[in-house]
GROMACS .gro file of C-alpha atoms in nm:
model
  227
    1MET     CA    1  -0.081   1.842   0.937
    2LEU     CA    2  -0.010   1.497   1.013
    3TYR     CA    3  -0.104   1.226   0.738
    4LEU     CA    4  -0.111   0.864   0.756
    5VAL     CA    5  -0.118   0.628   0.445
    6LEU     CA    6  -0.201   0.261   0.462
    7GLY     CA    7  -0.108   0.040   0.156
    8PHE     CA    8  -0.180  -0.325   0.086
    9ASP     CA    9  -0.068  -0.537  -0.212
   10ASP     CA   10  -0.183  -0.810  -0.421
   11ASN     CA   11  -0.557  -0.818  -0.380
   12THR     CA   12  -0.584  -1.165  -0.224
   13TYR     CA   13  -0.891  -1.264  -0.043
   14HIS     CA   14  -0.773  -1.118   0.275
   15ASP     CA   15  -0.843  -0.779   0.158
   16ARG     CA   16  -1.195  -0.848   0.240
   17ARG     CA   17  -1.138  -0.872   0.617
   18VAL     CA   18  -0.882  -0.567   0.593
   19VAL     CA   19  -1.147  -0.337   0.433
   20GLU     CA   20  -1.382  -0.456   0.698
   21LEU     CA   21  -1.154  -0.337   0.956
   22LEU     CA   22  -1.086  -0.011   0.816
   23ASN     CA   23  -1.470   0.057   0.759
   24GLN     CA   24  -1.512  -0.033   1.127
   25TYR     CA   25  -1.262   0.225   1.229
   26LEU     CA   26  -1.325   0.488   0.968
   27LEU     CA   27  -1.001   0.470   0.797
   28LYS     CA   28  -0.894   0.478   0.442
   29GLY     CA   29  -0.665   0.223   0.257
   30THR     CA   30  -0.474   0.227  -0.079
   31PHE     CA   31  -0.507  -0.124  -0.260
   32PHE     CA   32  -0.233  -0.202  -0.531
   33ILE     CA   33  -0.405  -0.452  -0.775
   34ASN     CA   34  -0.245  -0.721  -1.008
   35SER     CA   35  -0.560  -0.766  -1.221
   36GLY     CA   36  -0.405  -1.064  -1.400
   37THR     CA   37  -0.489  -1.251  -1.085
   38LEU     CA   38  -0.845  -1.130  -1.057
   39ASN     CA   39  -1.090  -1.435  -1.029
   40ASN     CA   40  -0.808  -1.671  -0.962
   41PRO     CA   41  -0.822  -1.919  -0.645
   42GLY     CA   42  -0.734  -1.684  -0.338
   43PHE     CA   43  -0.786  -1.374  -0.500
   44ILE     CA   44  -1.082  -1.135  -0.519
   45THR     CA   45  -1.312  -1.132  -0.826
   46LYS     CA   46  -1.336  -0.840  -1.095
   47GLU     CA   47  -1.686  -0.769  -0.963
   48GLU     CA   48  -1.547  -0.691  -0.630
   49LEU     CA   49  -1.339  -0.415  -0.747
   50ASP     CA   50  -1.656  -0.190  -0.791
   51THR     CA   51  -1.783  -0.296  -0.436
   52LEU     CA   52  -1.515  -0.438  -0.197
   53TYR     CA   53  -1.301  -0.096  -0.214
   54THR     CA   54  -1.571   0.152  -0.197
   55GLY     CA   55  -1.453   0.479  -0.024
   56HIS     CA   56  -1.079   0.343  -0.060
   57GLU     CA   57  -0.835   0.361  -0.360
   58VAL     CA   58  -0.743   0.115  -0.592
   59ALA     CA   59  -0.394   0.154  -0.780
   60SER     CA   60  -0.190  -0.063  -1.021
   61HIS     CA   61   0.076  -0.323  -0.924
   62GLY     CA   62   0.126  -0.462  -1.255
   63PHE     CA   63  -0.083  -0.699  -1.451
   64ASN     CA   64   0.110  -1.024  -1.355
   65HIS     CA   65   0.323  -0.885  -1.105
   66LEU     CA   66   0.631  -0.934  -1.306
   67ASN     CA   67   0.973  -0.767  -1.225
   68LEU     CA   68   0.960  -0.483  -1.470
   69LYS     CA   69   1.345  -0.431  -1.466
   70ASP     CA   70   1.359  -0.762  -1.655
   71LEU     CA   71   1.136  -0.662  -1.953
   72SER     CA   72   1.145  -0.465  -2.252
   73LYS     CA   73   1.010  -0.105  -2.252
   74ASP     CA   74   0.707  -0.237  -2.472
   75GLU     CA   75   0.648  -0.518  -2.214
   76VAL     CA   76   0.681  -0.277  -1.906
   77ARG     CA   77   0.425  -0.044  -2.088
   78TYR     CA   78   0.194  -0.357  -2.140
   79GLN     CA   79   0.218  -0.476  -1.782
   80ILE     CA   80   0.129  -0.127  -1.647
   81ASN     CA   81  -0.124   0.000  -1.917
   82GLU     CA   82  -0.318  -0.332  -1.934
   83ASP     CA   83  -0.338  -0.328  -1.536
   84ILE     CA   84  -0.452   0.039  -1.525
   85GLN     CA   85  -0.713  -0.052  -1.808
   86ASN     CA   86  -0.864  -0.348  -1.639
   87ILE     CA   87  -0.875  -0.175  -1.304
   88GLU     CA   88  -1.065   0.120  -1.426
   89SER     CA   89  -1.276  -0.091  -1.634
   90TYR     CA   90  -1.380  -0.307  -1.331
   91SER     CA   91  -1.377  -0.057  -1.037
   92LYS     CA   92  -1.498   0.259  -1.214
   93GLN     CA   93  -1.210   0.432  -1.038
   94LYS     CA   94  -0.941   0.635  -1.215
   95VAL     CA   95  -0.605   0.504  -1.153
   96LYS     CA   96  -0.362   0.737  -1.041
   97GLY     CA   97  -0.071   0.545  -0.866
   98PHE     CA   98   0.166   0.222  -0.889
   99ALA     CA   99   0.337   0.004  -0.672
  100TYR     CA  100   0.662  -0.156  -0.802
  101PRO     CA  101   0.641  -0.531  -0.795
  102PHE     CA  102   0.908  -0.654  -0.573
  103GLY     CA  103   1.006  -0.296  -0.513
  104ASP     CA  104   1.218  -0.304  -0.817
  105PHE     CA  105   1.246  -0.013  -1.079
  106ASN     CA  106   1.495   0.158  -1.312
  107LYS     CA  107   1.472   0.471  -1.556
  108LYS     CA  108   1.296   0.253  -1.811
  109VAL     CA  109   1.024   0.162  -1.573
  110GLN     CA  110   0.976   0.510  -1.432
  111ASP     CA  111   0.981   0.665  -1.796
  112VAL     CA  112   0.680   0.449  -1.874
  113ILE     CA  113   0.506   0.552  -1.563
  114LYS     CA  114   0.559   0.902  -1.663
  115GLU     CA  115   0.433   0.857  -2.022
  116LEU     CA  116   0.094   0.694  -1.858
  117GLY     CA  117   0.039   1.006  -1.637
  118LEU     CA  118   0.036   0.837  -1.308
  119LEU     CA  119   0.086   1.049  -1.021
  120TYR     CA  120   0.329   0.846  -0.774
  121ALA     CA  121   0.496   0.524  -0.766
  122ARG     CA  122   0.578   0.331  -0.447
  123THR     CA  123   0.869   0.132  -0.361
  124SER     CA  124   0.906  -0.118  -0.079
  125LYS     CA  125   1.192   0.019   0.079
  126GLY     CA  126   1.149   0.139   0.428
  127SER     CA  127   1.268   0.498   0.489
  128LYS     CA  128   1.199   0.521   0.861
  129GLU     CA  129   1.120   0.880   0.796
  130PHE     CA  130   0.827   1.117   0.804
  131ASP     CA  131   0.936   1.357   0.534
  132LYS     CA  132   0.715   1.437   0.206
  133PRO     CA  133   0.895   1.269  -0.087
  134LYS     CA  134   1.118   1.449  -0.281
  135ASN     CA  135   1.033   1.234  -0.581
  136PHE     CA  136   0.679   1.078  -0.589
  137LEU     CA  137   0.795   0.817  -0.835
  138GLU     CA  138   1.035   0.695  -0.590
  139TRP     CA  139   0.800   0.696  -0.292
  140ASN     CA  140   0.967   0.501  -0.013
  141PRO     CA  141   0.704   0.420   0.259
  142THR     CA  142   0.806   0.475   0.612
  143LEU     CA  143   0.792   0.105   0.751
  144HIS     CA  144   0.654  -0.233   0.659
  145PHE     CA  145   0.369  -0.343   0.898
  146SER     CA  146   0.621  -0.578   1.060
  147GLY     CA  147   0.876  -0.307   1.118
  148MET     CA  148   1.224  -0.439   1.015
  149ALA     CA  149   1.107  -0.820   1.037
  150TYR     CA  150   0.930  -0.847   0.698
  151ASN     CA  151   0.913  -1.193   0.561
  152THR     CA  152   1.033  -1.418   0.855
  153ASP     CA  153   0.848  -1.691   1.062
  154ASP     CA  154   1.062  -1.604   1.377
  155LEU     CA  155   0.769  -1.473   1.626
  156ASP     CA  156   1.018  -1.301   1.849
  157ARG     CA  157   1.133  -1.101   1.553
  158VAL     CA  158   0.792  -1.044   1.429
  159ASN     CA  159   0.659  -0.927   1.769
  160LYS     CA  160   0.993  -0.706   1.808
  161GLY     CA  161   0.948  -0.550   1.468
  162TYR     CA  162   0.557  -0.472   1.522
  163MET     CA  163   0.665  -0.291   1.835
  164PHE     CA  164   0.930  -0.107   1.651
  165MET     CA  165   0.682  -0.007   1.407
  166LEU     CA  166   0.453   0.129   1.686
  167ASP     CA  167   0.738   0.305   1.828
  168LYS     CA  168   0.810   0.487   1.525
  169LEU     CA  169   0.459   0.588   1.516
  170GLU     CA  170   0.461   0.718   1.856
  171GLU     CA  171   0.771   0.929   1.742
  172PHE     CA  172   0.581   1.077   1.451
  173LEU     CA  173   0.286   1.161   1.646
  174GLU     CA  174   0.501   1.342   1.927
  175ASP     CA  175   0.747   1.502   1.747
  176SER     CA  176   0.640   1.587   1.414
  177TYR     CA  177   0.442   1.902   1.325
  178SER     CA  178   0.370   1.788   0.963
  179GLY     CA  179   0.452   1.478   0.742
  180VAL     CA  180   0.331   1.140   0.666
  181PHE     CA  181   0.356   0.803   0.796
  182PHE     CA  182   0.320   0.551   0.541
  183VAL     CA  183   0.260   0.182   0.627
  184TRP     CA  184   0.243  -0.103   0.372
  185MET     CA  185   0.189  -0.470   0.374
  186HIS     CA  186   0.049  -0.759   0.199
  187SER     CA  187  -0.288  -0.878   0.356
  188TRP     CA  188  -0.207  -1.247   0.279
  189GLU     CA  189   0.077  -1.228   0.548
  190LEU     CA  190  -0.183  -1.228   0.812
  191GLY     CA  191  -0.331  -1.561   0.693
  192GLU     CA  192  -0.562  -1.721   0.949
  193ASP     CA  193  -0.346  -1.606   1.239
  194LYS     CA  194  -0.558  -1.436   1.497
  195ASP     CA  195  -0.250  -1.270   1.678
  196ALA     CA  196  -0.161  -1.114   1.356
  197TRP     CA  197  -0.511  -0.992   1.290
  198ASP     CA  198  -0.539  -0.854   1.625
  199ARG     CA  199  -0.200  -0.676   1.594
  200LEU     CA  200  -0.349  -0.499   1.272
  201GLU     CA  201  -0.671  -0.410   1.465
  202ARG     CA  202  -0.461  -0.273   1.749
  203LEU     CA  203  -0.290  -0.038   1.481
  204PHE     CA  204  -0.613   0.072   1.352
  205ARG     CA  205  -0.754   0.154   1.674
  206ILE     CA  206  -0.449   0.369   1.773
  207ILE     CA  207  -0.464   0.554   1.456
  208SER     CA  208  -0.861   0.612   1.492
  209GLN     CA  209  -0.825   0.765   1.827
  210GLU     CA  210  -0.571   1.029   1.705
  211ASP     CA  211  -0.758   1.353   1.667
  212ASP     CA  212  -0.449   1.532   1.478
  213LEU     CA  213  -0.392   1.242   1.252
  214GLU     CA  214  -0.583   1.232   0.912
  215THR     CA  215  -0.575   0.892   0.726
  216VAL     CA  216  -0.577   0.944   0.354
  217THR     CA  217  -0.521   0.746   0.046
  218ALA     CA  218  -0.210   0.758  -0.130
  219SER     CA  219  -0.328   0.982  -0.411
  220GLN     CA  220  -0.521   1.215  -0.165
  221TYR     CA  221  -0.183   1.291   0.027
  222PHE     CA  222  -0.024   1.355  -0.318
  223GLN     CA  223  -0.282   1.620  -0.397
  224ARG     CA  224  -0.284   1.783  -0.062
  225VAL     CA  225   0.106   1.822  -0.064
  226SER     CA  226   0.114   1.925  -0.415
  227LYS     CA  227  -0.126   2.214  -0.426
   0.00000   0.00000   0.00000
């Protein structure tokens, strides 16, 4: 079975438009929340956690989006546990997963994640692979939405990176008999750029037309392959 996971970090107001597109194409997303930013200008509200993400997964991204490697173990526990408690309180969803802020982690951080009973933790390191993760607490996504052109204003690189991501998706669909394609991004990266939103919608359209591809949340994929 082929699975596709779509992940979105940081809960800015751009998530509203992402959810609208996901719902339009009957797709599912996993949204990694920093609950310390809720209700702040440019971010979604606490109340939206219980409404906006209906039918999608909400997971933790750390209370204040701090680099957890730099903190004591007690501070790491606070950042993750406080985030989980807030998200569960506002969303009425059980938090099952985590995305490392800045993609950084060490054994101390992973030990806290294990203690808190989370099922998976996602990095930001693109693996360019489709295999089931060997360690779900070091879940490297396949690619960023912009392929290999993350965090650049060079439009030529952005376009080439996006096409690289689509080429990898085509390779996945043509050559894989099983596996997962995990695309992640921040919705704020799209800003008010119509072309960027058109690229995202194109990806969603392609995914929605593939009968042999099931779009699942990150925790759903974990549960499917861990049976």
